[in-house]
Short mmCIF file of C-alpha atoms and ligand atoms in Angstrom, two decimals:
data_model
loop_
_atom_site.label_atom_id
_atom_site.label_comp_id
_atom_site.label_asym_id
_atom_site.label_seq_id
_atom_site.Cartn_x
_atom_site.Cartn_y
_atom_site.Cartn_z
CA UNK A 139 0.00 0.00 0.00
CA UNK A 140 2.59 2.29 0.72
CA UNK A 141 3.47 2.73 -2.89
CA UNK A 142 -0.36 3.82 -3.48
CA UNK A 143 0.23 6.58 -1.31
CA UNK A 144 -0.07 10.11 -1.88
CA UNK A 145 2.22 12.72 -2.01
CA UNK A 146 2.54 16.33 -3.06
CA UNK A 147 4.62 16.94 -6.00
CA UNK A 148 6.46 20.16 -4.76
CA UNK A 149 7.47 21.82 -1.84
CA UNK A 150 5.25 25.02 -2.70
CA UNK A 151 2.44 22.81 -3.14
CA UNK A 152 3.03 21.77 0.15
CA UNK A 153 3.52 25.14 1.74
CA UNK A 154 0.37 26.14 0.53
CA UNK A 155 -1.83 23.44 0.79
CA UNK A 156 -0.52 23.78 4.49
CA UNK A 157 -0.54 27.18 4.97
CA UNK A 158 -4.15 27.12 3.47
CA UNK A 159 -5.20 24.44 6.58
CA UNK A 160 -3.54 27.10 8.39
CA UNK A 161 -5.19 30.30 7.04
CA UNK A 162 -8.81 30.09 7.92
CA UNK A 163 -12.15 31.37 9.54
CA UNK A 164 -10.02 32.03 12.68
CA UNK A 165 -7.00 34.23 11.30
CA UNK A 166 -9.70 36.65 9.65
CA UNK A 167 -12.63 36.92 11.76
CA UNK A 168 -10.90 36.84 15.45
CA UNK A 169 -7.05 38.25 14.93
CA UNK A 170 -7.94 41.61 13.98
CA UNK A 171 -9.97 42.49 16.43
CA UNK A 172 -8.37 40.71 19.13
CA UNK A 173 -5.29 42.59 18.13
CA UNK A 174 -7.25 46.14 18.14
CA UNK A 175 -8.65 45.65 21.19
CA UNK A 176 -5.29 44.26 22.99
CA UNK A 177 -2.39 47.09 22.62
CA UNK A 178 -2.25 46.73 18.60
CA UNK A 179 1.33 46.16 17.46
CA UNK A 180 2.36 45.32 20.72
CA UNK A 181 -0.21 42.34 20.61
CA UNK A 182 1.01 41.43 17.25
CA UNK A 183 4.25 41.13 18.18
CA UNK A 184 3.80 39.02 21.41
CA UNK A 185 1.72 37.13 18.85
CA UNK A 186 4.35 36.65 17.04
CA UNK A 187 6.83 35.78 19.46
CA UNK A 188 4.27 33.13 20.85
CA UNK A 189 3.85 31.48 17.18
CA UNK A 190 7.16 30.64 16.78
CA UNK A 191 8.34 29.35 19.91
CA UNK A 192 5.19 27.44 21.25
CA UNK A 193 3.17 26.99 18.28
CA UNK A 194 5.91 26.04 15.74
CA UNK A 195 7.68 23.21 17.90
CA UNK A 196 4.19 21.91 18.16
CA UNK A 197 3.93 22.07 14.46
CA UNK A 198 7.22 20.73 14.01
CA UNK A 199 6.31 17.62 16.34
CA UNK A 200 3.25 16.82 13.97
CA UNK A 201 5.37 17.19 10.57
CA UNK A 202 7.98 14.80 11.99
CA UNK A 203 5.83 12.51 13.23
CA UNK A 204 3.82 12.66 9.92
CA UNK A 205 6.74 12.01 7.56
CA UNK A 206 8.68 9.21 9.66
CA UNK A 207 5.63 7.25 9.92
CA UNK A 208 4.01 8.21 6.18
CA UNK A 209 1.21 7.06 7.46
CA UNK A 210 -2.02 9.07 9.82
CA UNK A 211 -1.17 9.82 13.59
CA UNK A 212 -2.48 6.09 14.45
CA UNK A 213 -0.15 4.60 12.73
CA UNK A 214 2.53 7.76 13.70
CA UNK A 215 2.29 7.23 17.44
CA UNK A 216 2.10 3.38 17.69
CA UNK A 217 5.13 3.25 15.30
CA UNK A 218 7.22 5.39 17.78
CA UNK A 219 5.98 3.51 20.93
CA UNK A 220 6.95 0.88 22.52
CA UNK A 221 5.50 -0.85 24.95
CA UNK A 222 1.76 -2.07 24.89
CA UNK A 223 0.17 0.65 26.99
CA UNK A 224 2.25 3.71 25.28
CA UNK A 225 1.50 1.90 22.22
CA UNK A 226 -2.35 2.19 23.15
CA UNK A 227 -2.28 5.61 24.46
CA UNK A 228 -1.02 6.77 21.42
CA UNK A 229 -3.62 4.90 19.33
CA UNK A 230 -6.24 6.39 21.07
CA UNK A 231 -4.25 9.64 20.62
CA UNK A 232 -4.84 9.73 17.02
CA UNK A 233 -8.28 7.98 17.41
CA UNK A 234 -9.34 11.09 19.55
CA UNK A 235 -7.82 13.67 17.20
CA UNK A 236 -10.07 11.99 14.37
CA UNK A 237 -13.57 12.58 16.26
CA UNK A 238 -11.99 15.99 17.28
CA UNK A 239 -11.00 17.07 13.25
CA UNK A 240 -14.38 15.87 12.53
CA UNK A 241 -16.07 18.10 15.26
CA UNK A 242 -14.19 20.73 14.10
CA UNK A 243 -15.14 20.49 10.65
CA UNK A 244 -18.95 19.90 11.62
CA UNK A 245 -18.97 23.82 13.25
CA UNK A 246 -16.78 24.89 10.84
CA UNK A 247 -18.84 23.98 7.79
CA UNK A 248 -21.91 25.60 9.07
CA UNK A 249 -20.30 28.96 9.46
CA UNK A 250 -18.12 28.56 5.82
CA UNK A 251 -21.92 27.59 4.61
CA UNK A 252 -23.17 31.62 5.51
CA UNK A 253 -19.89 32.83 3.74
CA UNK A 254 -21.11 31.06 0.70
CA UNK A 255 -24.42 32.48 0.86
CA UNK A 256 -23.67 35.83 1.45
CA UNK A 257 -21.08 35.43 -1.55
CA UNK A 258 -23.57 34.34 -3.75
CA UNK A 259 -26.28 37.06 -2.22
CA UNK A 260 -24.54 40.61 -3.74
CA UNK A 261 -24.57 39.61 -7.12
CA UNK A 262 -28.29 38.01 -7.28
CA UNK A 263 -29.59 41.11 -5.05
CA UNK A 264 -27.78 42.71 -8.20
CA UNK A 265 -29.77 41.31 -10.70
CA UNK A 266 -33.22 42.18 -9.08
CA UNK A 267 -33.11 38.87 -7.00
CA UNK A 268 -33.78 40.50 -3.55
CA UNK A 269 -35.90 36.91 -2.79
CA UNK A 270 -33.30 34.53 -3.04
CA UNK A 271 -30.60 37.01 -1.79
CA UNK A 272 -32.48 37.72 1.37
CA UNK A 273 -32.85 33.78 1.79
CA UNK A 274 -29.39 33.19 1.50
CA UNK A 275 -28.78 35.58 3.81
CA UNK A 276 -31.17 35.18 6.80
CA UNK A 277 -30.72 32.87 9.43
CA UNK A 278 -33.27 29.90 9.29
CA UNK A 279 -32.90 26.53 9.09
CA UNK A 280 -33.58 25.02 5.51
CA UNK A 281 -30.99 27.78 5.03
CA UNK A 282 -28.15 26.85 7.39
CA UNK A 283 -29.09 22.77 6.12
CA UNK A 284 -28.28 24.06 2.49
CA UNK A 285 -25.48 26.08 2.66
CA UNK A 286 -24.03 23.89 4.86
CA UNK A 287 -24.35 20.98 2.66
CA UNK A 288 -23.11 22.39 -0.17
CA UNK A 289 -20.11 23.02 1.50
CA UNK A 290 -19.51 20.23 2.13
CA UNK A 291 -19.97 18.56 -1.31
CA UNK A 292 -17.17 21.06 -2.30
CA UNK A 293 -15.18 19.53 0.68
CA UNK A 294 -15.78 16.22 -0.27
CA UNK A 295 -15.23 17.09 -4.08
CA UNK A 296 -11.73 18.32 -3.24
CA UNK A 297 -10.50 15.53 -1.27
CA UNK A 298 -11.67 13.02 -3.86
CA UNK A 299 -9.02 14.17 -6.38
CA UNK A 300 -6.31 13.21 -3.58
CA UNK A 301 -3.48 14.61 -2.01
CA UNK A 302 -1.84 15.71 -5.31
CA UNK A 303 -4.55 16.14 -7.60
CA UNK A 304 -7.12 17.35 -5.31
CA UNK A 305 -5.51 19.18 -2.07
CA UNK A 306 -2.60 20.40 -3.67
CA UNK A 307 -3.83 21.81 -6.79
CA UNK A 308 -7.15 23.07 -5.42
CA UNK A 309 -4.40 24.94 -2.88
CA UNK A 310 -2.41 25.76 -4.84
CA UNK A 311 -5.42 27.62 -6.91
CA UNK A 312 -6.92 29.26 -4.14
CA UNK A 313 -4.14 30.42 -1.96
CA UNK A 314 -3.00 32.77 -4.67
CA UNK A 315 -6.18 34.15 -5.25
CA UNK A 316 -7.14 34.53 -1.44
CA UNK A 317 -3.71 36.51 -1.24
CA UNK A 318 -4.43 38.73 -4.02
CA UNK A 319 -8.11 39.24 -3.20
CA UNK A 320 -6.99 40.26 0.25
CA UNK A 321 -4.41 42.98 -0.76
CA UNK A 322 -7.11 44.59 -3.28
CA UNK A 323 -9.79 44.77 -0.56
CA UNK A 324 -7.12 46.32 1.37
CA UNK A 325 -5.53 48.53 -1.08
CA UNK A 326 -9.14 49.86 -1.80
CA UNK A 327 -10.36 50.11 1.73
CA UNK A 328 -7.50 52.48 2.78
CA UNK A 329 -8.51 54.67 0.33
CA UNK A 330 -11.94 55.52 2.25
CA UNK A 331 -12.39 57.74 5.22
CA UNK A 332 -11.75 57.10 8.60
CA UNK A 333 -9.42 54.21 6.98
CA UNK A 334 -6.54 55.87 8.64
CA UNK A 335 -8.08 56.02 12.24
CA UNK A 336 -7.92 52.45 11.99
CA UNK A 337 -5.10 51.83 11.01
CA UNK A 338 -3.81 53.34 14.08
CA UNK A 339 -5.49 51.53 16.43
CA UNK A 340 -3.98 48.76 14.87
CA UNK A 341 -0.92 49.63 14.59
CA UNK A 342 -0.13 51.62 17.63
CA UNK A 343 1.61 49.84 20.15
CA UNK A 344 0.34 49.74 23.61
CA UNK A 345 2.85 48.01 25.64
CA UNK A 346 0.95 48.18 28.93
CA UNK A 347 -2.08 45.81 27.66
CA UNK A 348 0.23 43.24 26.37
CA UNK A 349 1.76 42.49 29.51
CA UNK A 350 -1.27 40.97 30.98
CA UNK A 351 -1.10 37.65 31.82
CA UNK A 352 -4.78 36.95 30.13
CA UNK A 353 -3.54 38.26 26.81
CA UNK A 354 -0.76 36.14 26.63
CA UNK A 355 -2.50 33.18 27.12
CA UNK A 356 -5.36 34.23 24.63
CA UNK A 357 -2.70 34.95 22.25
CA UNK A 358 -1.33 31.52 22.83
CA UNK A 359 -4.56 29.63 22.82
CA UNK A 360 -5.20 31.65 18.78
CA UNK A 361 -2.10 30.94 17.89
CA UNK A 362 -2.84 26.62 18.58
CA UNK A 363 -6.05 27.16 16.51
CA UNK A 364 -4.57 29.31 13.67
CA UNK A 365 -2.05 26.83 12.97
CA UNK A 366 -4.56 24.02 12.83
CA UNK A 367 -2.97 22.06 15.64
CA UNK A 368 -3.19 19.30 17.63
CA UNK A 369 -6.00 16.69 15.36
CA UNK A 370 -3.41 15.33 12.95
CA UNK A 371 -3.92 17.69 9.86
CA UNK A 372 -0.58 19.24 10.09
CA UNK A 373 0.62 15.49 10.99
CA UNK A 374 -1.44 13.61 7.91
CA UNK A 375 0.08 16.88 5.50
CA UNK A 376 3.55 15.70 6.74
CA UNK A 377 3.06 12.09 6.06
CA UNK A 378 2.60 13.09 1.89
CA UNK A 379 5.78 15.13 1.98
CA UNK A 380 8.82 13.54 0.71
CA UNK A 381 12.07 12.27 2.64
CA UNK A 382 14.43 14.88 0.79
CA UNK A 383 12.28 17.97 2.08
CA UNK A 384 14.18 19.92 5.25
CA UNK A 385 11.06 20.13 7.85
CA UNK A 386 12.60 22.89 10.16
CA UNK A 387 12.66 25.20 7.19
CA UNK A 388 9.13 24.16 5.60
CA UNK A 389 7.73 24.49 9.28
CA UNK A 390 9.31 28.21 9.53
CA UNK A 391 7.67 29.43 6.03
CA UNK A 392 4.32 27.77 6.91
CA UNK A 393 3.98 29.69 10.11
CA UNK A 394 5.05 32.99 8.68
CA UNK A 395 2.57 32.66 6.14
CA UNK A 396 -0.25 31.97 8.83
CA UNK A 397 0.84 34.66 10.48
CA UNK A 398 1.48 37.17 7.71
CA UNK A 399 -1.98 36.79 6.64
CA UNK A 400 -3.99 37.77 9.90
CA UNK A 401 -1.45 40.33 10.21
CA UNK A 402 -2.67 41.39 6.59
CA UNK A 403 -6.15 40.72 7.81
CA UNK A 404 -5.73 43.59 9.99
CA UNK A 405 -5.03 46.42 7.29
CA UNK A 406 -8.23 45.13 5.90
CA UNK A 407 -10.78 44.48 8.90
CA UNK A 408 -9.95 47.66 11.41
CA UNK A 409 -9.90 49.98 8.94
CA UNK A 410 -13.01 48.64 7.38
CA UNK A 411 -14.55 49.05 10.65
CA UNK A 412 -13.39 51.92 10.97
CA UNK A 413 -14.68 53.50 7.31
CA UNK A 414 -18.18 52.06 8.62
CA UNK A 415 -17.97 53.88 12.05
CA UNK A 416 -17.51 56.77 9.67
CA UNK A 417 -20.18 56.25 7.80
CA UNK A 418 -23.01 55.70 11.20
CA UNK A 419 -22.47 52.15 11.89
CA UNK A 420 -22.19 51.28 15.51
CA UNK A 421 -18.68 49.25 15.41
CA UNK A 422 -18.49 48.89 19.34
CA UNK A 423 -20.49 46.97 21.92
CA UNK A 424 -22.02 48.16 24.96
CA UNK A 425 -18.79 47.70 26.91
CA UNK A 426 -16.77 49.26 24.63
CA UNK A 427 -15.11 46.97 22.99
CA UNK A 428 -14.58 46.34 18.99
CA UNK A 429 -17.33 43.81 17.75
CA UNK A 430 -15.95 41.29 16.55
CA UNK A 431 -16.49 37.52 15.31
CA UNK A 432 -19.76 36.92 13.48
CA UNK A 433 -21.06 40.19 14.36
CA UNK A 434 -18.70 41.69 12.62
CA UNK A 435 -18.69 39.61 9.38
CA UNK A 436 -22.33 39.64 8.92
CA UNK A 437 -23.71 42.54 10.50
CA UNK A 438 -20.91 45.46 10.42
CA UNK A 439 -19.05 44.44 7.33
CA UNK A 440 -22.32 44.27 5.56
CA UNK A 441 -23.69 47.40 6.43
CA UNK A 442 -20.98 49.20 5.51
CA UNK A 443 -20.79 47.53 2.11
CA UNK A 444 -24.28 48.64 1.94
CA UNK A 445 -23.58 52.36 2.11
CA UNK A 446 -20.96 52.17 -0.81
CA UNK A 447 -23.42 51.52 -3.50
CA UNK A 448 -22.68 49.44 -6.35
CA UNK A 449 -18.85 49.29 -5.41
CA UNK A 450 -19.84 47.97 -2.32
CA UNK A 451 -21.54 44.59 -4.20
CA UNK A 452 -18.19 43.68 -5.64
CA UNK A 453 -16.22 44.95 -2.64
CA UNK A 454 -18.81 42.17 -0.50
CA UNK A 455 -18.81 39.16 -3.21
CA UNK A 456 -14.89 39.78 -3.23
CA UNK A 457 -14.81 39.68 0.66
CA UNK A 458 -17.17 36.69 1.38
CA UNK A 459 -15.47 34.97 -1.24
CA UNK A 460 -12.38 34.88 -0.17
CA UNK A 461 -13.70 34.29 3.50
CA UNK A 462 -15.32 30.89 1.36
CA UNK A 463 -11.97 30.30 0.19
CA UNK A 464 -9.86 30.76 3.29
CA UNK A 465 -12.93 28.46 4.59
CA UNK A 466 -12.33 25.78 2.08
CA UNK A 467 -8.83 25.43 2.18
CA UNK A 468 -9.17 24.94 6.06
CA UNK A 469 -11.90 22.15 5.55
CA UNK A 470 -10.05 19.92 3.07
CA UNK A 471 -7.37 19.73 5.53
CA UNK A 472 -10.09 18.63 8.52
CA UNK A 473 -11.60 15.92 6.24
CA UNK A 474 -8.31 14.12 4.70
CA UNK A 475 -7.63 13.23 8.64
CA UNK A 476 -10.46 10.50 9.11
CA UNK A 477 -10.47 9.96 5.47
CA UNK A 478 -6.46 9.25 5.66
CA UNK A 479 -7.32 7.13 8.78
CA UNK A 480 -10.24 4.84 6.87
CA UNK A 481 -7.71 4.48 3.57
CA UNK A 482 -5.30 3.25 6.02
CA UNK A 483 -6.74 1.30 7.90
CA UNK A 484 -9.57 -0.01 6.55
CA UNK A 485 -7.87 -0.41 3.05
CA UNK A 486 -11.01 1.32 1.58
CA UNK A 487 -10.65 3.22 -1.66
CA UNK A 488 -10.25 7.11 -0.96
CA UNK A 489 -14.03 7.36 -2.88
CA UNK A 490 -15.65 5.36 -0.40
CA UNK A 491 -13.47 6.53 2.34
CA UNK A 492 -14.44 10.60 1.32
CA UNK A 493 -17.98 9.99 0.49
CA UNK A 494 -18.51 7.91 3.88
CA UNK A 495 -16.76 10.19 6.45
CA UNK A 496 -17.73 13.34 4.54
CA UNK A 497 -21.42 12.71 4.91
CA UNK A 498 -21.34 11.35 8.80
CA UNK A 499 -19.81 14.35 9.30
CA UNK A 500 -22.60 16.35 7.16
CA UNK A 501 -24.84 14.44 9.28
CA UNK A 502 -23.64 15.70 12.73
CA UNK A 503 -23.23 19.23 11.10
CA UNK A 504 -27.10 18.94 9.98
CA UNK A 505 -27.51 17.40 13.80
CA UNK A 506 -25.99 20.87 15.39
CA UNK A 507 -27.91 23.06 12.56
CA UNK A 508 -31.23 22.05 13.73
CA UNK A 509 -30.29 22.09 17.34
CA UNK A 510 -27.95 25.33 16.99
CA UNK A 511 -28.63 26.61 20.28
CA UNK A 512 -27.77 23.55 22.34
CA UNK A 513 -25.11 22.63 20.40
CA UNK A 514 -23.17 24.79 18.23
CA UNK A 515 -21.04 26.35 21.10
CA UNK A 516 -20.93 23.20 22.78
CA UNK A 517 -18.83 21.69 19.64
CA UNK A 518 -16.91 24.82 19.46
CA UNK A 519 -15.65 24.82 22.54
CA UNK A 520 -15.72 21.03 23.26
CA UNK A 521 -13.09 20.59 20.13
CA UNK A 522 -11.13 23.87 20.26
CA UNK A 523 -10.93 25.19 24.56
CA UNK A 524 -10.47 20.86 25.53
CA UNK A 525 -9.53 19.18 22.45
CA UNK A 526 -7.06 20.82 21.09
CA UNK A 527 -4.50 21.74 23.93
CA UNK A 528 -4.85 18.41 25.19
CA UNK A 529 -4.21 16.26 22.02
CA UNK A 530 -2.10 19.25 21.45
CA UNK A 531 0.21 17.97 25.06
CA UNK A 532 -0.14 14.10 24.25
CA UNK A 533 1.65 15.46 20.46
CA UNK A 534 4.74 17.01 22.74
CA UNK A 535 5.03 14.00 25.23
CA UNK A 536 4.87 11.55 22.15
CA UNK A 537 7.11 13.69 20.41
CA UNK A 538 9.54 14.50 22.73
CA UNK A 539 9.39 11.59 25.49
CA UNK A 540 8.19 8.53 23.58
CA UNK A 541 9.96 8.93 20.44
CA UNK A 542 13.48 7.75 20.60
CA UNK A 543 16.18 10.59 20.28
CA UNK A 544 18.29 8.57 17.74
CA UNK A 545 15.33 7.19 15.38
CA UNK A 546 14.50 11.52 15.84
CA UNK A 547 17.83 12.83 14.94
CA UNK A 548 17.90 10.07 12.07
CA UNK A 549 14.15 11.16 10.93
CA UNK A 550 16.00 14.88 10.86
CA UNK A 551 19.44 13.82 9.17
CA UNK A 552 17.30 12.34 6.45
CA UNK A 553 17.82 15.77 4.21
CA UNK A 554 20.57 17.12 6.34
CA UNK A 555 23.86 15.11 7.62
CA UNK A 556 24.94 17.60 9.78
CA UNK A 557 20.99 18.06 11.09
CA UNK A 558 22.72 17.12 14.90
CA UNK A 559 24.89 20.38 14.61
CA UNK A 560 21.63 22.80 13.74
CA UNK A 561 19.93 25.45 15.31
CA UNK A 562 16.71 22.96 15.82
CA UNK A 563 18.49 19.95 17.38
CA UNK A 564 19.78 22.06 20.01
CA UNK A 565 16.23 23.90 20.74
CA UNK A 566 13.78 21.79 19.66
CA UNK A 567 13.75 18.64 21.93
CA UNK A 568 13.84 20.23 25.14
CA UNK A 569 11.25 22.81 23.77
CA UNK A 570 8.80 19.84 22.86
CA UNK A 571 9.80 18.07 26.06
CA UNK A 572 9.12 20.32 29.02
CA UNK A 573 8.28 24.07 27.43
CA UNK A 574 5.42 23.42 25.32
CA UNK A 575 4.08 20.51 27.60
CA UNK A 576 3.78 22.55 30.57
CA UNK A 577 2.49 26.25 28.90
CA UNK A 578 -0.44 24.21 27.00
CA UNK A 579 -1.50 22.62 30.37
CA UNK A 580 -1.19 26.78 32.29
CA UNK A 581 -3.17 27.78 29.30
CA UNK A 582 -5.57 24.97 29.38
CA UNK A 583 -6.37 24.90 33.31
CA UNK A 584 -6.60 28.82 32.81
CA UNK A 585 -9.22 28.64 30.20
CA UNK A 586 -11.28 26.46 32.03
CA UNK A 587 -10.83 27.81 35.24
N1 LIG B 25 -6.47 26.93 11.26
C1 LIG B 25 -7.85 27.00 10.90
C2 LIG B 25 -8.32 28.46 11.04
O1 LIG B 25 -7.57 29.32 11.42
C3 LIG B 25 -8.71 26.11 11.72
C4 LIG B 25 -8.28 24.68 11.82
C5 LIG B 25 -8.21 24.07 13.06
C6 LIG B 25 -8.00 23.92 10.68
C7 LIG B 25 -7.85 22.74 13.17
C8 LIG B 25 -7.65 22.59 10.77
C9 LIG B 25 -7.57 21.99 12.04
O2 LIG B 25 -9.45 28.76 10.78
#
């Protein structure tokens, strides 16, 4: 079987397909404002800071453990184990990181569902379709079930054409155009009044918010969820990349790209929000604070598109489309982790193995639609607050405990003789071991203190 296997046929193909898992819902909709409201460049930078040395040795641990196994985290963290009982742990490991991707993706394509529709809306309210535009973009039901659905089929679709022909060139389509569609919107917004105001509460730095011990670990905690951590995608996209590939260095430009992007997000939200503030839309909530999530994206956003006339149709079909985009690349990378997991396991052909796990999952999706205000935060916070951090520890302590230094440093010298004299040998392993173990567990028992 392991000849059957996929892989991606270049290292940008790679770096985008993982950077697009990376890029999502979360960099655009929460970084931004959570930036604004926390000391602007000053939270960007400890935001930074955070990304690379908690976040990327966690990312690192799932790439390694990916490509020495080639195979999903099941088969990654009983390879590395040895006894029976680490051997089962880190089955069940993996097992649990399935069920939590799949949560994941069963919130996440709800939401990516009412960027579709309000993509679609703007240019049928433009051709006299108000009907079908105000469907599309009310909250009901047979609306939610729809939407939801049919982003899924486009999930499914994807994944069906495989890690080379389906993930990687779908990513390698998209990522470019997200990029592109991003720095337009932003060009274009700056342009507008009250643009400038905020810019500068983005961008001026307010040292004396950032040192608050909350921030940090809400920065940390956004950081684990931007890079898609912790459920195996980052772990299954390792397990296509080939042997010659140096992962430090692939690990380093994914990151920056995750980051670069809701940094870029910024020049395009807060002074959007800013332009509408100008224009008589309440951007702030009763406390005071920025609005932010989905009020933001489908009630601010949308009424300042409204006041900018025919511009502002194209201006909202570009936005919500690339919000569908940075949506879709995110997805593909949920599904492929049970869908690797079935293939390999199962032996089932990746046809049966997408169409079966991408409609139980459009199952529990239509399960949380209908039920939305019992369960929809429930999944949220069930995979992303609990999931996450922990599968996110058992990752380091497999990683860096369980996994034998030599078969390690041999995984590492693969592309790079000398890997045992480099700046990641020396950091990395003790980083894994103790740093990132103990942080995720402050953050964890923080949040849900
Ligand atoms: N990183 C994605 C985002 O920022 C979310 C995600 C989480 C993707 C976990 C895959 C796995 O929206």
């Amino acid at each position: 079987m392991a000849a059957a296997r996929g892989q991606f046929g270049s290292r940008l193909g790679f770096i985008l397909a993982a950077a697009g898992s990376a890029v999502g819902l979360g960099n655009i909709w929460g970084f931004p404002t959570q930036a604004a409201s926390n000391g602007g460049a000053a939270f960007v930078l400890v935001y930074l800071v955070l990304a690379f040395l908690l976040a990327y040795p966690v990312l690192m641990a799932e790439l390694l453990l990916g490509r020495h196994a080639h195979g999903n985290a099941v088969i990654a963290l009983t390879r590395i184990s040895e006894g029976p009982i680490t051997k089962a742990l880190g089955a069940s490991t993996g097992l649990v990181g399935i069920v939590v991707a799949s949560l994941i993706l069963s919130f996440y394509a709800i939401v990516a569902g009412w960027m579709l529709g309000f993509t679609a809306a703007y240019p049928l309210s433009a051709l006299g379709m108000q009907t079908s535009a105000d469907w599309l973009t009310t909250f009901a039901i047979p609306r939610n079930l729809a939407l939801m659905a049919i982003f899924m089929l486009m999930t499914i679709g994807i994944i069906l054409g495989g890690v080379h022909n389906g993930i990687e060139r779908w990513s390698t389509r998209l990522m470019p155009s997200l990029i592109i569609t991003m720095l337009a919107l932003g060009a274009y917004v700056l342009t507008l009044d009250g643009a400038m105001e905020g810019l500068a509460v983005y961008l001026l730095p307010d040292f004396s918010k950032v040192l608050s011990g909350d921030l940090v670990l809400a920065a940390l905690g956004s950081a684990f969820f931007s890079l898609s951590l912790g459920v195996g995608t980052m772990l299954i996209y390792g397990s296509y990349l080939s042997d010659d590939e140096h992962l430090p260095s692939i690990g380093v430009q994914v990151a920056l790209i995750d980051v670069g992007l809701a940094v870029l997000a910024g020049f395009l939200i807060l002074p959007a929000m800013y332009v509408a503030a100008a224009r008589g839309v309440e951007i702030f909530d009763a406390s005071g604070a920025l609005l932010s999530e989905d009020t933001l994206i489908f009630t601010v956003l949308p009424a300042l598109f409204a006041t900018l006339g025919t511009v502002g149709s194209l201006v909202a079909t570009a936005f919500f489309g690339l919000m569908s985009i940075a949506a879709l690349t995110s997805s593909i990378s949920m599904l492929e982790v049970p869908v690797a997991f079935l293939v390999e396991r199962f032996n089932w052909s990746r046809r049966r193995a997408a169409s079966f796990a991408g409609l139980a999952i459009g199952c529990l999706s239509a399960v949380v639609v209908v039920n939305f205000n019992q369960l929809f935060g429930l999944v949220v916070s069930l995979s992303t607050r609990y999931g996450q951090p922990l599968l996110g520890v058992m990752l380091c302590i497999y990683a860096g405990w369980v996994w034998h230094r030599d078969s390690l440093l041999q995984e590492l010298k693969k592309n790079d003789p000398d890997a045992d004299q480099g700046w990641f040998w020396r950091i990395w392993p003790f980083y894994v071991r103790l740093v990132c173990p103990v942080i995720i567990v402050i953050i964890f028992a923080r949040s849900i203190g």
